[in-house]
Amino acid sequence: DKCSNGSRGALVVLEGLDRCGKTSQSTRLVKKLEELGYPAELFRFPDRNTVIGKMISSYLNSDSQLDDHTVHLLFSANRWEKRSLMESKLQSGITLIVDRYAYSGVAFSAAKGLDIEWCKAPDMGLLAPDLVLYLDISPEKASERGGYGGERYEQLEFQKKVAQAYQVLRDASWKIIDASLSVEDVEEQMRGILLDCAKTCRNGKSLSQLWL
Ligand code: 2DT
């Protein structure tokens, strides 16, 4: 049992615009951590497997319409329904690599014009990440990467607003990663930061709550 001495896993979030490379990097980081002896698991939000997640998914595919506030609260509820599972995994020594989190929640809704403080409120008290890796790429460059899929938010003008909204959310837990480079070079930038974070958590850094 990795946790018999009380050491915990790290909560690490990857954020960024659509097509910034988050999803493939998340998978690589989980593999890398495991190779180095840190048990790790991948989470992603929205988690489309739950009942709430299915409502979100249908909205994103434009199979259903929802008021902007309503869908914002569903995204938040989708994180809350995973909170206790995430906490128990962390406490058992597993590092979680999370593809999108509350920052996506606020940035995408704020880009639609919702008030930022209103957007943050429902996520207050979720587990606070130990590290946020922001995969930084210009909206123009991201849009050139194989084109966007058909989902609701995958449009250049909207992504520009999301990029602006993300800037307001930066705090001390954020590290800005240049995501315009090759897959290997992007991973290389994150590896050391990630391992430092995993060590600090293993050595007893306590979990805290988001935005409180
Ligand atoms: P993926 O393409 O990564 O599955 O994301 N989104 C995500 C929100 O608007 N609010 C949220 O809270 C989260 C987690 C970002 C699907 C889209 O959903 C957006 C892109």
mmCIF file with all atom_site columns, C-alpha atoms and ligand atoms in Angstrom:
data_model
loop_
_atom_site.group_PDB
_atom_site.id
_atom_site.type_symbol
_atom_site.label_atom_id
_atom_site.label_alt_id
_atom_site.label_comp_id
_atom_site.label_asym_id
_atom_site.label_entity_id
_atom_site.label_seq_id
_atom_site.pdbx_PDB_ins_code
_atom_site.Cartn_x
_atom_site.Cartn_y
_atom_site.Cartn_z
_atom_site.occupancy
_atom_site.B_iso_or_equiv
_atom_site.pdbx_formal_charge
_atom_site.auth_seq_id
_atom_site.auth_comp_id
_atom_site.auth_asym_id
_atom_site.auth_atom_id
_atom_site.pdbx_PDB_model_num
ATOM   1   C CA  . ASP A 1 1   ? 0.000   0.000  0.000   1.00 0.00 ? 1   ASP A CA  1
ATOM   2   C CA  . LYS A 1 2   ? 1.616   3.159  -1.287  1.00 0.00 ? 2   LYS A CA  1
ATOM   3   C CA  . CYS A 1 3   ? -0.173  5.193  1.326   1.00 0.00 ? 3   CYS A CA  1
ATOM   4   C CA  . SER A 1 4   ? 0.595   3.417  4.563   1.00 0.00 ? 4   SER A CA  1
ATOM   5   C CA  . ASN A 1 5   ? 2.792   6.373  5.527   1.00 0.00 ? 5   ASN A CA  1
ATOM   6   C CA  . GLY A 1 6   ? 0.070   8.872  4.668   1.00 0.00 ? 6   GLY A CA  1
ATOM   7   C CA  . SER A 1 7   ? 1.607   10.128 1.444   1.00 0.00 ? 7   SER A CA  1
ATOM   8   C CA  . ARG A 1 8   ? -0.837  11.151 -1.234  1.00 0.00 ? 8   ARG A CA  1
ATOM   9   C CA  . GLY A 1 9   ? -0.995  11.524 -4.961  1.00 0.00 ? 9   GLY A CA  1
ATOM   10  C CA  . ALA A 1 10  ? -0.936  14.884 -6.747  1.00 0.00 ? 10  ALA A CA  1
ATOM   11  C CA  . LEU A 1 11  ? -3.898  16.529 -8.432  1.00 0.00 ? 11  LEU A CA  1
ATOM   12  C CA  . VAL A 1 12  ? -2.630  17.803 -11.754 1.00 0.00 ? 12  VAL A CA  1
ATOM   13  C CA  . VAL A 1 13  ? -4.873  19.566 -14.268 1.00 0.00 ? 13  VAL A CA  1
ATOM   14  C CA  . LEU A 1 14  ? -4.201  20.215 -17.940 1.00 0.00 ? 14  LEU A CA  1
ATOM   15  C CA  . GLU A 1 15  ? -5.961  23.195 -19.456 1.00 0.00 ? 15  GLU A CA  1
ATOM   16  C CA  . GLY A 1 16  ? -5.908  25.009 -22.762 1.00 0.00 ? 16  GLY A CA  1
ATOM   17  C CA  . LEU A 1 17  ? -7.821  25.801 -25.918 1.00 0.00 ? 17  LEU A CA  1
ATOM   18  C CA  . ASP A 1 18  ? -9.337  23.121 -28.112 1.00 0.00 ? 18  ASP A CA  1
ATOM   19  C CA  . ARG A 1 19  ? -6.595  21.395 -30.172 1.00 0.00 ? 19  ARG A CA  1
ATOM   20  C CA  . CYS A 1 20  ? -3.782  22.485 -27.834 1.00 0.00 ? 20  CYS A CA  1
ATOM   21  C CA  . GLY A 1 21  ? -2.760  18.849 -27.323 1.00 0.00 ? 21  GLY A CA  1
ATOM   22  C CA  . LYS A 1 22  ? -4.099  18.330 -23.779 1.00 0.00 ? 22  LYS A CA  1
ATOM   23  C CA  . THR A 1 23  ? -5.611  14.958 -24.388 1.00 0.00 ? 23  THR A CA  1
ATOM   24  C CA  . SER A 1 24  ? -2.583  13.249 -25.915 1.00 0.00 ? 24  SER A CA  1
ATOM   25  C CA  . GLN A 1 25  ? -0.282  14.864 -23.351 1.00 0.00 ? 25  GLN A CA  1
ATOM   26  C CA  . SER A 1 26  ? -2.481  13.653 -20.488 1.00 0.00 ? 26  SER A CA  1
ATOM   27  C CA  . THR A 1 27  ? -2.150  10.062 -21.668 1.00 0.00 ? 27  THR A CA  1
ATOM   28  C CA  . ARG A 1 28  ? 1.613   10.403 -22.044 1.00 0.00 ? 28  ARG A CA  1
ATOM   29  C CA  . LEU A 1 29  ? 2.021   11.899 -18.575 1.00 0.00 ? 29  LEU A CA  1
ATOM   30  C CA  . VAL A 1 30  ? 0.124   9.043  -16.946 1.00 0.00 ? 30  VAL A CA  1
ATOM   31  C CA  . LYS A 1 31  ? 2.439   6.536  -18.676 1.00 0.00 ? 31  LYS A CA  1
ATOM   32  C CA  . LYS A 1 32  ? 5.534   8.496  -17.713 1.00 0.00 ? 32  LYS A CA  1
ATOM   33  C CA  . LEU A 1 33  ? 4.528   8.708  -14.054 1.00 0.00 ? 33  LEU A CA  1
ATOM   34  C CA  . GLU A 1 34  ? 3.832   4.999  -13.863 1.00 0.00 ? 34  GLU A CA  1
ATOM   35  C CA  . GLU A 1 35  ? 7.226   4.211  -15.415 1.00 0.00 ? 35  GLU A CA  1
ATOM   36  C CA  . LEU A 1 36  ? 8.834   6.314  -12.705 1.00 0.00 ? 36  LEU A CA  1
ATOM   37  C CA  . GLY A 1 37  ? 6.990   4.546  -9.908  1.00 0.00 ? 37  GLY A CA  1
ATOM   38  C CA  . TYR A 1 38  ? 4.161   7.009  -9.297  1.00 0.00 ? 38  TYR A CA  1
ATOM   39  C CA  . PRO A 1 39  ? 0.773   5.292  -9.620  1.00 0.00 ? 39  PRO A CA  1
ATOM   40  C CA  . ALA A 1 40  ? -1.350  7.549  -11.830 1.00 0.00 ? 40  ALA A CA  1
ATOM   41  C CA  . GLU A 1 41  ? -4.774  7.700  -13.434 1.00 0.00 ? 41  GLU A CA  1
ATOM   42  C CA  . LEU A 1 42  ? -6.414  9.820  -16.080 1.00 0.00 ? 42  LEU A CA  1
ATOM   43  C CA  . PHE A 1 43  ? -9.621  11.760 -15.453 1.00 0.00 ? 43  PHE A CA  1
ATOM   44  C CA  . ARG A 1 44  ? -11.325 14.058 -17.900 1.00 0.00 ? 44  ARG A CA  1
ATOM   45  C CA  . PHE A 1 45  ? -14.108 16.615 -17.751 1.00 0.00 ? 45  PHE A CA  1
ATOM   46  C CA  . PRO A 1 46  ? -16.735 16.580 -18.944 1.00 0.00 ? 46  PRO A CA  1
ATOM   47  C CA  . ASP A 1 47  ? -17.006 12.936 -17.928 1.00 0.00 ? 47  ASP A CA  1
ATOM   48  C CA  . ARG A 1 48  ? -19.562 11.913 -20.525 1.00 0.00 ? 48  ARG A CA  1
ATOM   49  C CA  . ASN A 1 49  ? -20.333 8.541  -18.913 1.00 0.00 ? 49  ASN A CA  1
ATOM   50  C CA  . THR A 1 50  ? -22.633 9.764  -16.153 1.00 0.00 ? 50  THR A CA  1
ATOM   51  C CA  . VAL A 1 51  ? -26.265 10.825 -16.563 1.00 0.00 ? 51  VAL A CA  1
ATOM   52  C CA  . ILE A 1 52  ? -25.233 14.477 -16.262 1.00 0.00 ? 52  ILE A CA  1
ATOM   53  C CA  . GLY A 1 53  ? -22.334 13.849 -18.635 1.00 0.00 ? 53  GLY A CA  1
ATOM   54  C CA  . LYS A 1 54  ? -24.710 12.511 -21.254 1.00 0.00 ? 54  LYS A CA  1
ATOM   55  C CA  . MET A 1 55  ? -26.789 15.694 -21.049 1.00 0.00 ? 55  MET A CA  1
ATOM   56  C CA  . ILE A 1 56  ? -23.610 17.735 -21.523 1.00 0.00 ? 56  ILE A CA  1
ATOM   57  C CA  . SER A 1 57  ? -22.486 15.581 -24.429 1.00 0.00 ? 57  SER A CA  1
ATOM   58  C CA  . SER A 1 58  ? -25.784 15.952 -26.231 1.00 0.00 ? 58  SER A CA  1
ATOM   59  C CA  . TYR A 1 59  ? -25.549 19.730 -25.752 1.00 0.00 ? 59  TYR A CA  1
ATOM   60  C CA  . LEU A 1 60  ? -21.989 19.833 -27.108 1.00 0.00 ? 60  LEU A CA  1
ATOM   61  C CA  . ASN A 1 61  ? -23.054 17.863 -30.188 1.00 0.00 ? 61  ASN A CA  1
ATOM   62  C CA  . SER A 1 62  ? -25.939 20.318 -30.644 1.00 0.00 ? 62  SER A CA  1
ATOM   63  C CA  . ASP A 1 63  ? -28.435 17.484 -30.222 1.00 0.00 ? 63  ASP A CA  1
ATOM   64  C CA  . SER A 1 64  ? -30.034 19.543 -27.463 1.00 0.00 ? 64  SER A CA  1
ATOM   65  C CA  . GLN A 1 65  ? -30.269 23.207 -26.493 1.00 0.00 ? 65  GLN A CA  1
ATOM   66  C CA  . LEU A 1 66  ? -29.736 24.439 -22.950 1.00 0.00 ? 66  LEU A CA  1
ATOM   67  C CA  . ASP A 1 67  ? -29.641 27.860 -21.357 1.00 0.00 ? 67  ASP A CA  1
ATOM   68  C CA  . ASP A 1 68  ? -26.006 28.994 -20.811 1.00 0.00 ? 68  ASP A CA  1
ATOM   69  C CA  . HIS A 1 69  ? -26.427 29.083 -17.038 1.00 0.00 ? 69  HIS A CA  1
ATOM   70  C CA  . THR A 1 70  ? -28.012 25.668 -16.977 1.00 0.00 ? 70  THR A CA  1
ATOM   71  C CA  . VAL A 1 71  ? -25.213 23.992 -18.887 1.00 0.00 ? 71  VAL A CA  1
ATOM   72  C CA  . HIS A 1 72  ? -22.645 25.791 -16.740 1.00 0.00 ? 72  HIS A CA  1
ATOM   73  C CA  . LEU A 1 73  ? -24.188 24.256 -13.622 1.00 0.00 ? 73  LEU A CA  1
ATOM   74  C CA  . LEU A 1 74  ? -24.290 20.827 -15.258 1.00 0.00 ? 74  LEU A CA  1
ATOM   75  C CA  . PHE A 1 75  ? -20.555 21.010 -16.008 1.00 0.00 ? 75  PHE A CA  1
ATOM   76  C CA  . SER A 1 76  ? -19.934 21.919 -12.367 1.00 0.00 ? 76  SER A CA  1
ATOM   77  C CA  . ALA A 1 77  ? -22.231 19.160 -11.079 1.00 0.00 ? 77  ALA A CA  1
ATOM   78  C CA  . ASN A 1 78  ? -20.308 16.736 -13.287 1.00 0.00 ? 78  ASN A CA  1
ATOM   79  C CA  . ARG A 1 79  ? -17.150 17.632 -11.337 1.00 0.00 ? 79  ARG A CA  1
ATOM   80  C CA  . TRP A 1 80  ? -18.906 17.442 -7.958  1.00 0.00 ? 80  TRP A CA  1
ATOM   81  C CA  . GLU A 1 81  ? -20.137 13.947 -8.698  1.00 0.00 ? 81  GLU A CA  1
ATOM   82  C CA  . LYS A 1 82  ? -16.486 12.840 -9.040  1.00 0.00 ? 82  LYS A CA  1
ATOM   83  C CA  . ARG A 1 83  ? -15.116 14.747 -6.062  1.00 0.00 ? 83  ARG A CA  1
ATOM   84  C CA  . SER A 1 84  ? -15.208 12.005 -3.428  1.00 0.00 ? 84  SER A CA  1
ATOM   85  C CA  . LEU A 1 85  ? -13.818 9.388  -5.829  1.00 0.00 ? 85  LEU A CA  1
ATOM   86  C CA  . MET A 1 86  ? -10.965 11.738 -6.730  1.00 0.00 ? 86  MET A CA  1
ATOM   87  C CA  . GLU A 1 87  ? -10.225 12.448 -3.088  1.00 0.00 ? 87  GLU A CA  1
ATOM   88  C CA  . SER A 1 88  ? -10.086 8.780  -2.134  1.00 0.00 ? 88  SER A CA  1
ATOM   89  C CA  . LYS A 1 89  ? -7.770  8.010  -5.041  1.00 0.00 ? 89  LYS A CA  1
ATOM   90  C CA  . LEU A 1 90  ? -5.471  10.862 -4.091  1.00 0.00 ? 90  LEU A CA  1
ATOM   91  C CA  . GLN A 1 91  ? -5.444  9.757  -0.467  1.00 0.00 ? 91  GLN A CA  1
ATOM   92  C CA  . SER A 1 92  ? -4.556  6.235  -1.538  1.00 0.00 ? 92  SER A CA  1
ATOM   93  C CA  . GLY A 1 93  ? -1.436  7.580  -3.237  1.00 0.00 ? 93  GLY A CA  1
ATOM   94  C CA  . ILE A 1 94  ? -2.621  7.822  -6.850  1.00 0.00 ? 94  ILE A CA  1
ATOM   95  C CA  . THR A 1 95  ? -1.678  10.905 -8.842  1.00 0.00 ? 95  THR A CA  1
ATOM   96  C CA  . LEU A 1 96  ? -4.546  12.168 -11.008 1.00 0.00 ? 96  LEU A CA  1
ATOM   97  C CA  . ILE A 1 97  ? -3.934  13.740 -14.379 1.00 0.00 ? 97  ILE A CA  1
ATOM   98  C CA  . VAL A 1 98  ? -7.102  15.631 -15.205 1.00 0.00 ? 98  VAL A CA  1
ATOM   99  C CA  . ASP A 1 99  ? -7.926  16.737 -18.756 1.00 0.00 ? 99  ASP A CA  1
ATOM   100 C CA  . ARG A 1 100 ? -9.889  20.003 -18.122 1.00 0.00 ? 100 ARG A CA  1
ATOM   101 C CA  . TYR A 1 101 ? -11.378 21.133 -14.825 1.00 0.00 ? 101 TYR A CA  1
ATOM   102 C CA  . ALA A 1 102 ? -13.141 24.125 -13.296 1.00 0.00 ? 102 ALA A CA  1
ATOM   103 C CA  . TYR A 1 103 ? -10.961 26.569 -15.278 1.00 0.00 ? 103 TYR A CA  1
ATOM   104 C CA  . SER A 1 104 ? -12.540 25.276 -18.497 1.00 0.00 ? 104 SER A CA  1
ATOM   105 C CA  . GLY A 1 105 ? -15.878 25.634 -16.787 1.00 0.00 ? 105 GLY A CA  1
ATOM   106 C CA  . VAL A 1 106 ? -15.319 29.317 -16.071 1.00 0.00 ? 106 VAL A CA  1
ATOM   107 C CA  . ALA A 1 107 ? -13.388 30.223 -19.226 1.00 0.00 ? 107 ALA A CA  1
ATOM   108 C CA  . PHE A 1 108 ? -15.936 28.787 -21.661 1.00 0.00 ? 108 PHE A CA  1
ATOM   109 C CA  . SER A 1 109 ? -18.951 30.234 -19.872 1.00 0.00 ? 109 SER A CA  1
ATOM   110 C CA  . ALA A 1 110 ? -17.280 33.626 -19.377 1.00 0.00 ? 110 ALA A CA  1
ATOM   111 C CA  . ALA A 1 111 ? -16.503 33.617 -23.121 1.00 0.00 ? 111 ALA A CA  1
ATOM   112 C CA  . LYS A 1 112 ? -20.269 33.458 -23.670 1.00 0.00 ? 112 LYS A CA  1
ATOM   113 C CA  . GLY A 1 113 ? -20.646 36.583 -21.565 1.00 0.00 ? 113 GLY A CA  1
ATOM   114 C CA  . LEU A 1 114 ? -21.554 35.167 -18.141 1.00 0.00 ? 114 LEU A CA  1
ATOM   115 C CA  . ASP A 1 115 ? -20.182 36.952 -15.083 1.00 0.00 ? 115 ASP A CA  1
ATOM   116 C CA  . ILE A 1 116 ? -16.892 35.457 -13.927 1.00 0.00 ? 116 ILE A CA  1
ATOM   117 C CA  . GLU A 1 117 ? -17.692 35.480 -10.202 1.00 0.00 ? 117 GLU A CA  1
ATOM   118 C CA  . TRP A 1 118 ? -21.045 33.851 -10.888 1.00 0.00 ? 118 TRP A CA  1
ATOM   119 C CA  . CYS A 1 119 ? -19.216 31.221 -12.934 1.00 0.00 ? 119 CYS A CA  1
ATOM   120 C CA  . LYS A 1 120 ? -16.705 30.454 -10.181 1.00 0.00 ? 120 LYS A CA  1
ATOM   121 C CA  . ALA A 1 121 ? -19.236 30.082 -7.377  1.00 0.00 ? 121 ALA A CA  1
ATOM   122 C CA  . PRO A 1 122 ? -20.524 26.542 -8.045  1.00 0.00 ? 122 PRO A CA  1
ATOM   123 C CA  . ASP A 1 123 ? -16.983 25.136 -8.240  1.00 0.00 ? 123 ASP A CA  1
ATOM   124 C CA  . MET A 1 124 ? -15.860 26.654 -4.940  1.00 0.00 ? 124 MET A CA  1
ATOM   125 C CA  . GLY A 1 125 ? -14.867 23.870 -2.576  1.00 0.00 ? 125 GLY A CA  1
ATOM   126 C CA  . LEU A 1 126 ? -13.899 21.319 -5.199  1.00 0.00 ? 126 LEU A CA  1
ATOM   127 C CA  . LEU A 1 127 ? -10.426 19.881 -4.687  1.00 0.00 ? 127 LEU A CA  1
ATOM   128 C CA  . ALA A 1 128 ? -7.821  22.485 -5.594  1.00 0.00 ? 128 ALA A CA  1
ATOM   129 C CA  . PRO A 1 129 ? -5.216  21.268 -8.092  1.00 0.00 ? 129 PRO A CA  1
ATOM   130 C CA  . ASP A 1 130 ? -1.625  21.080 -6.872  1.00 0.00 ? 130 ASP A CA  1
ATOM   131 C CA  . LEU A 1 131 ? -0.542  22.042 -10.366 1.00 0.00 ? 131 LEU A CA  1
ATOM   132 C CA  . VAL A 1 132 ? -2.233  23.449 -13.447 1.00 0.00 ? 132 VAL A CA  1
ATOM   133 C CA  . LEU A 1 133 ? -0.368  22.943 -16.704 1.00 0.00 ? 133 LEU A CA  1
ATOM   134 C CA  . TYR A 1 134 ? -1.700  25.491 -19.185 1.00 0.00 ? 134 TYR A CA  1
ATOM   135 C CA  . LEU A 1 135 ? -0.871  24.396 -22.716 1.00 0.00 ? 135 LEU A CA  1
ATOM   136 C CA  . ASP A 1 136 ? -0.423  27.757 -24.328 1.00 0.00 ? 136 ASP A CA  1
ATOM   137 C CA  . ILE A 1 137 ? -1.090  28.111 -28.047 1.00 0.00 ? 137 ILE A CA  1
ATOM   138 C CA  . SER A 1 138 ? -2.541  30.958 -30.079 1.00 0.00 ? 138 SER A CA  1
ATOM   139 C CA  . PRO A 1 139 ? -6.144  30.475 -31.164 1.00 0.00 ? 139 PRO A CA  1
ATOM   140 C CA  . GLU A 1 140 ? -5.017  30.849 -34.798 1.00 0.00 ? 140 GLU A CA  1
ATOM   141 C CA  . LYS A 1 141 ? -2.365  28.162 -34.543 1.00 0.00 ? 141 LYS A CA  1
ATOM   142 C CA  . ALA A 1 142 ? -4.719  25.792 -32.718 1.00 0.00 ? 142 ALA A CA  1
ATOM   143 C CA  . SER A 1 143 ? -7.356  26.247 -35.398 1.00 0.00 ? 143 SER A CA  1
ATOM   144 C CA  . GLU A 1 144 ? -4.849  25.231 -38.092 1.00 0.00 ? 144 GLU A CA  1
ATOM   145 C CA  . ARG A 1 145 ? -4.229  21.864 -36.433 1.00 0.00 ? 145 ARG A CA  1
ATOM   146 C CA  . GLY A 1 146 ? -6.274  19.506 -38.576 1.00 0.00 ? 146 GLY A CA  1
ATOM   147 C CA  . GLY A 1 147 ? -9.293  21.783 -38.300 1.00 0.00 ? 147 GLY A CA  1
ATOM   148 C CA  . TYR A 1 148 ? -11.867 21.685 -35.586 1.00 0.00 ? 148 TYR A CA  1
ATOM   149 C CA  . GLY A 1 149 ? -14.416 18.910 -35.202 1.00 0.00 ? 149 GLY A CA  1
ATOM   150 C CA  . GLY A 1 150 ? -18.079 19.764 -35.307 1.00 0.00 ? 150 GLY A CA  1
ATOM   151 C CA  . GLU A 1 151 ? -18.618 20.581 -31.637 1.00 0.00 ? 151 GLU A CA  1
ATOM   152 C CA  . ARG A 1 152 ? -20.321 23.697 -30.436 1.00 0.00 ? 152 ARG A CA  1
ATOM   153 C CA  . TYR A 1 153 ? -17.286 25.698 -29.215 1.00 0.00 ? 153 TYR A CA  1
ATOM   154 C CA  . GLU A 1 154 ? -14.797 24.829 -31.940 1.00 0.00 ? 154 GLU A CA  1
ATOM   155 C CA  . GLN A 1 155 ? -14.720 28.178 -33.741 1.00 0.00 ? 155 GLN A CA  1
ATOM   156 C CA  . LEU A 1 156 ? -11.856 30.646 -33.949 1.00 0.00 ? 156 LEU A CA  1
ATOM   157 C CA  . GLU A 1 157 ? -13.701 33.751 -32.730 1.00 0.00 ? 157 GLU A CA  1
ATOM   158 C CA  . PHE A 1 158 ? -15.069 31.907 -29.719 1.00 0.00 ? 158 PHE A CA  1
ATOM   159 C CA  . GLN A 1 159 ? -11.674 30.363 -28.879 1.00 0.00 ? 159 GLN A CA  1
ATOM   160 C CA  . LYS A 1 160 ? -10.158 33.870 -28.819 1.00 0.00 ? 160 LYS A CA  1
ATOM   161 C CA  . LYS A 1 161 ? -12.626 34.821 -26.101 1.00 0.00 ? 161 LYS A CA  1
ATOM   162 C CA  . VAL A 1 162 ? -11.860 31.625 -24.183 1.00 0.00 ? 162 VAL A CA  1
ATOM   163 C CA  . ALA A 1 163 ? -8.123  32.433 -24.318 1.00 0.00 ? 163 ALA A CA  1
ATOM   164 C CA  . GLN A 1 164 ? -8.826  35.868 -22.780 1.00 0.00 ? 164 GLN A CA  1
ATOM   165 C CA  . ALA A 1 165 ? -10.999 34.394 -20.061 1.00 0.00 ? 165 ALA A CA  1
ATOM   166 C CA  . TYR A 1 166 ? -8.312  31.858 -19.102 1.00 0.00 ? 166 TYR A CA  1
ATOM   167 C CA  . GLN A 1 167 ? -5.871  34.730 -18.448 1.00 0.00 ? 167 GLN A CA  1
ATOM   168 C CA  . VAL A 1 168 ? -8.022  36.034 -15.612 1.00 0.00 ? 168 VAL A CA  1
ATOM   169 C CA  . LEU A 1 169 ? -7.908  32.646 -13.857 1.00 0.00 ? 169 LEU A CA  1
ATOM   170 C CA  . ARG A 1 170 ? -4.128  32.207 -13.638 1.00 0.00 ? 170 ARG A CA  1
ATOM   171 C CA  . ASP A 1 171 ? -2.835  31.761 -10.109 1.00 0.00 ? 171 ASP A CA  1
ATOM   172 C CA  . ALA A 1 172 ? 0.264   30.443 -8.319  1.00 0.00 ? 172 ALA A CA  1
ATOM   173 C CA  . SER A 1 173 ? -0.548  26.826 -9.178  1.00 0.00 ? 173 SER A CA  1
ATOM   174 C CA  . TRP A 1 174 ? -0.302  27.540 -12.932 1.00 0.00 ? 174 TRP A CA  1
ATOM   175 C CA  . LYS A 1 175 ? 2.666   26.774 -15.155 1.00 0.00 ? 175 LYS A CA  1
ATOM   176 C CA  . ILE A 1 176 ? 2.520   28.029 -18.714 1.00 0.00 ? 176 ILE A CA  1
ATOM   177 C CA  . ILE A 1 177 ? 3.727   25.470 -21.251 1.00 0.00 ? 177 ILE A CA  1
ATOM   178 C CA  . ASP A 1 178 ? 4.563   26.363 -24.846 1.00 0.00 ? 178 ASP A CA  1
ATOM   179 C CA  . ALA A 1 179 ? 2.179   24.061 -26.684 1.00 0.00 ? 179 ALA A CA  1
ATOM   180 C CA  . SER A 1 180 ? 3.205   25.171 -30.175 1.00 0.00 ? 180 SER A CA  1
ATOM   181 C CA  . LEU A 1 181 ? 6.210   22.791 -30.131 1.00 0.00 ? 181 LEU A CA  1
ATOM   182 C CA  . SER A 1 182 ? 6.384   19.081 -31.002 1.00 0.00 ? 182 SER A CA  1
ATOM   183 C CA  . VAL A 1 183 ? 4.628   16.505 -28.841 1.00 0.00 ? 183 VAL A CA  1
ATOM   184 C CA  . GLU A 1 184 ? 8.002   15.427 -27.368 1.00 0.00 ? 184 GLU A CA  1
ATOM   185 C CA  . ASP A 1 185 ? 9.137   18.975 -26.604 1.00 0.00 ? 185 ASP A CA  1
ATOM   186 C CA  . VAL A 1 186 ? 5.857   19.840 -24.953 1.00 0.00 ? 186 VAL A CA  1
ATOM   187 C CA  . GLU A 1 187 ? 6.119   16.762 -22.747 1.00 0.00 ? 187 GLU A CA  1
ATOM   188 C CA  . GLU A 1 188 ? 9.737   17.586 -21.923 1.00 0.00 ? 188 GLU A CA  1
ATOM   189 C CA  . GLN A 1 189 ? 8.703   21.015 -20.584 1.00 0.00 ? 189 GLN A CA  1
ATOM   190 C CA  . MET A 1 190 ? 6.207   19.422 -18.218 1.00 0.00 ? 190 MET A CA  1
ATOM   191 C CA  . ARG A 1 191 ? 8.127   16.419 -16.926 1.00 0.00 ? 191 ARG A CA  1
ATOM   192 C CA  . GLY A 1 192 ? 10.336  18.097 -14.303 1.00 0.00 ? 192 GLY A CA  1
ATOM   193 C CA  . ILE A 1 193 ? 7.567   20.338 -13.002 1.00 0.00 ? 193 ILE A CA  1
ATOM   194 C CA  . LEU A 1 194 ? 5.258   17.347 -12.701 1.00 0.00 ? 194 LEU A CA  1
ATOM   195 C CA  . LEU A 1 195 ? 7.761   15.191 -10.826 1.00 0.00 ? 195 LEU A CA  1
ATOM   196 C CA  . ASP A 1 196 ? 8.556   18.022 -8.382  1.00 0.00 ? 196 ASP A CA  1
ATOM   197 C CA  . CYS A 1 197 ? 4.857   18.351 -7.709  1.00 0.00 ? 197 CYS A CA  1
ATOM   198 C CA  . ALA A 1 198 ? 4.354   14.610 -7.234  1.00 0.00 ? 198 ALA A CA  1
ATOM   199 C CA  . LYS A 1 199 ? 7.259   14.557 -4.757  1.00 0.00 ? 199 LYS A CA  1
ATOM   200 C CA  . THR A 1 200 ? 5.940   17.491 -2.754  1.00 0.00 ? 200 THR A CA  1
ATOM   201 C CA  . CYS A 1 201 ? 2.558   15.794 -2.432  1.00 0.00 ? 201 CYS A CA  1
ATOM   202 C CA  . ARG A 1 202 ? 4.126   12.474 -1.523  1.00 0.00 ? 202 ARG A CA  1
ATOM   203 C CA  . ASN A 1 203 ? 6.070   14.298 1.210   1.00 0.00 ? 203 ASN A CA  1
ATOM   204 C CA  . GLY A 1 204 ? 2.901   15.447 2.899   1.00 0.00 ? 204 GLY A CA  1
ATOM   205 C CA  . LYS A 1 205 ? 1.613   18.660 1.291   1.00 0.00 ? 205 LYS A CA  1
ATOM   206 C CA  . SER A 1 206 ? -2.081  18.838 2.243   1.00 0.00 ? 206 SER A CA  1
ATOM   207 C CA  . LEU A 1 207 ? -5.019  19.007 -0.127  1.00 0.00 ? 207 LEU A CA  1
ATOM   208 C CA  . SER A 1 208 ? -6.917  22.269 -0.264  1.00 0.00 ? 208 SER A CA  1
ATOM   209 C CA  . GLN A 1 209 ? -10.176 23.586 -1.636  1.00 0.00 ? 209 GLN A CA  1
ATOM   210 C CA  . LEU A 1 210 ? -10.628 25.501 -4.843  1.00 0.00 ? 210 LEU A CA  1
ATOM   211 C CA  . TRP A 1 211 ? -11.366 29.250 -4.771  1.00 0.00 ? 211 TRP A CA  1
ATOM   212 C CA  . LEU A 1 212 ? -12.104 29.455 -1.045  1.00 0.00 ? 212 LEU A CA  1
HETATM 213 P P1  . 2DT B 2 .   ? -13.528 18.155 -24.608 1.00 0.00 ? 1   2DT B P1  1
HETATM 214 O O1  . 2DT B 2 .   ? -13.400 18.462 -26.082 1.00 0.00 ? 1   2DT B O1  1
HETATM 215 O O2  . 2DT B 2 .   ? -12.229 18.304 -23.845 1.00 0.00 ? 1   2DT B O2  1
HETATM 216 O O3  . 2DT B 2 .   ? -14.273 16.891 -24.315 1.00 0.00 ? 1   2DT B O3  1
HETATM 217 O O4  . 2DT B 2 .   ? -14.421 19.337 -23.995 1.00 0.00 ? 1   2DT B O4  1
HETATM 218 N N1  . 2DT B 2 .   ? -16.203 22.745 -21.330 1.00 0.00 ? 1   2DT B N1  1
HETATM 219 C C1  . 2DT B 2 .   ? -15.545 21.818 -20.589 1.00 0.00 ? 1   2DT B C1  1
HETATM 220 C C2  . 2DT B 2 .   ? -17.023 23.692 -20.738 1.00 0.00 ? 1   2DT B C2  1
HETATM 221 O O5  . 2DT B 2 .   ? -17.617 24.524 -21.405 1.00 0.00 ? 1   2DT B O5  1
HETATM 222 N N2  . 2DT B 2 .   ? -17.165 23.696 -19.385 1.00 0.00 ? 1   2DT B N2  1
HETATM 223 C C3  . 2DT B 2 .   ? -16.519 22.783 -18.594 1.00 0.00 ? 1   2DT B C3  1
HETATM 224 O O6  . 2DT B 2 .   ? -16.674 22.807 -17.359 1.00 0.00 ? 1   2DT B O6  1
HETATM 225 C C4  . 2DT B 2 .   ? -15.667 21.797 -19.220 1.00 0.00 ? 1   2DT B C4  1
HETATM 226 C C5  . 2DT B 2 .   ? -14.954 20.785 -18.386 1.00 0.00 ? 1   2DT B C5  1
HETATM 227 C C6  . 2DT B 2 .   ? -14.711 22.760 -23.330 1.00 0.00 ? 1   2DT B C6  1
HETATM 228 C C7  . 2DT B 2 .   ? -15.669 19.610 -24.475 1.00 0.00 ? 1   2DT B C7  1
HETATM 229 C C8  . 2DT B 2 .   ? -15.967 21.091 -24.446 1.00 0.00 ? 1   2DT B C8  1
HETATM 230 O O7  . 2DT B 2 .   ? -16.587 21.441 -23.212 1.00 0.00 ? 1   2DT B O7  1
HETATM 231 C C9  . 2DT B 2 .   ? -16.087 22.697 -22.779 1.00 0.00 ? 1   2DT B C9  1
HETATM 232 C C10 . 2DT B 2 .   ? -14.767 21.989 -24.607 1.00 0.00 ? 1   2DT B C10 1
#
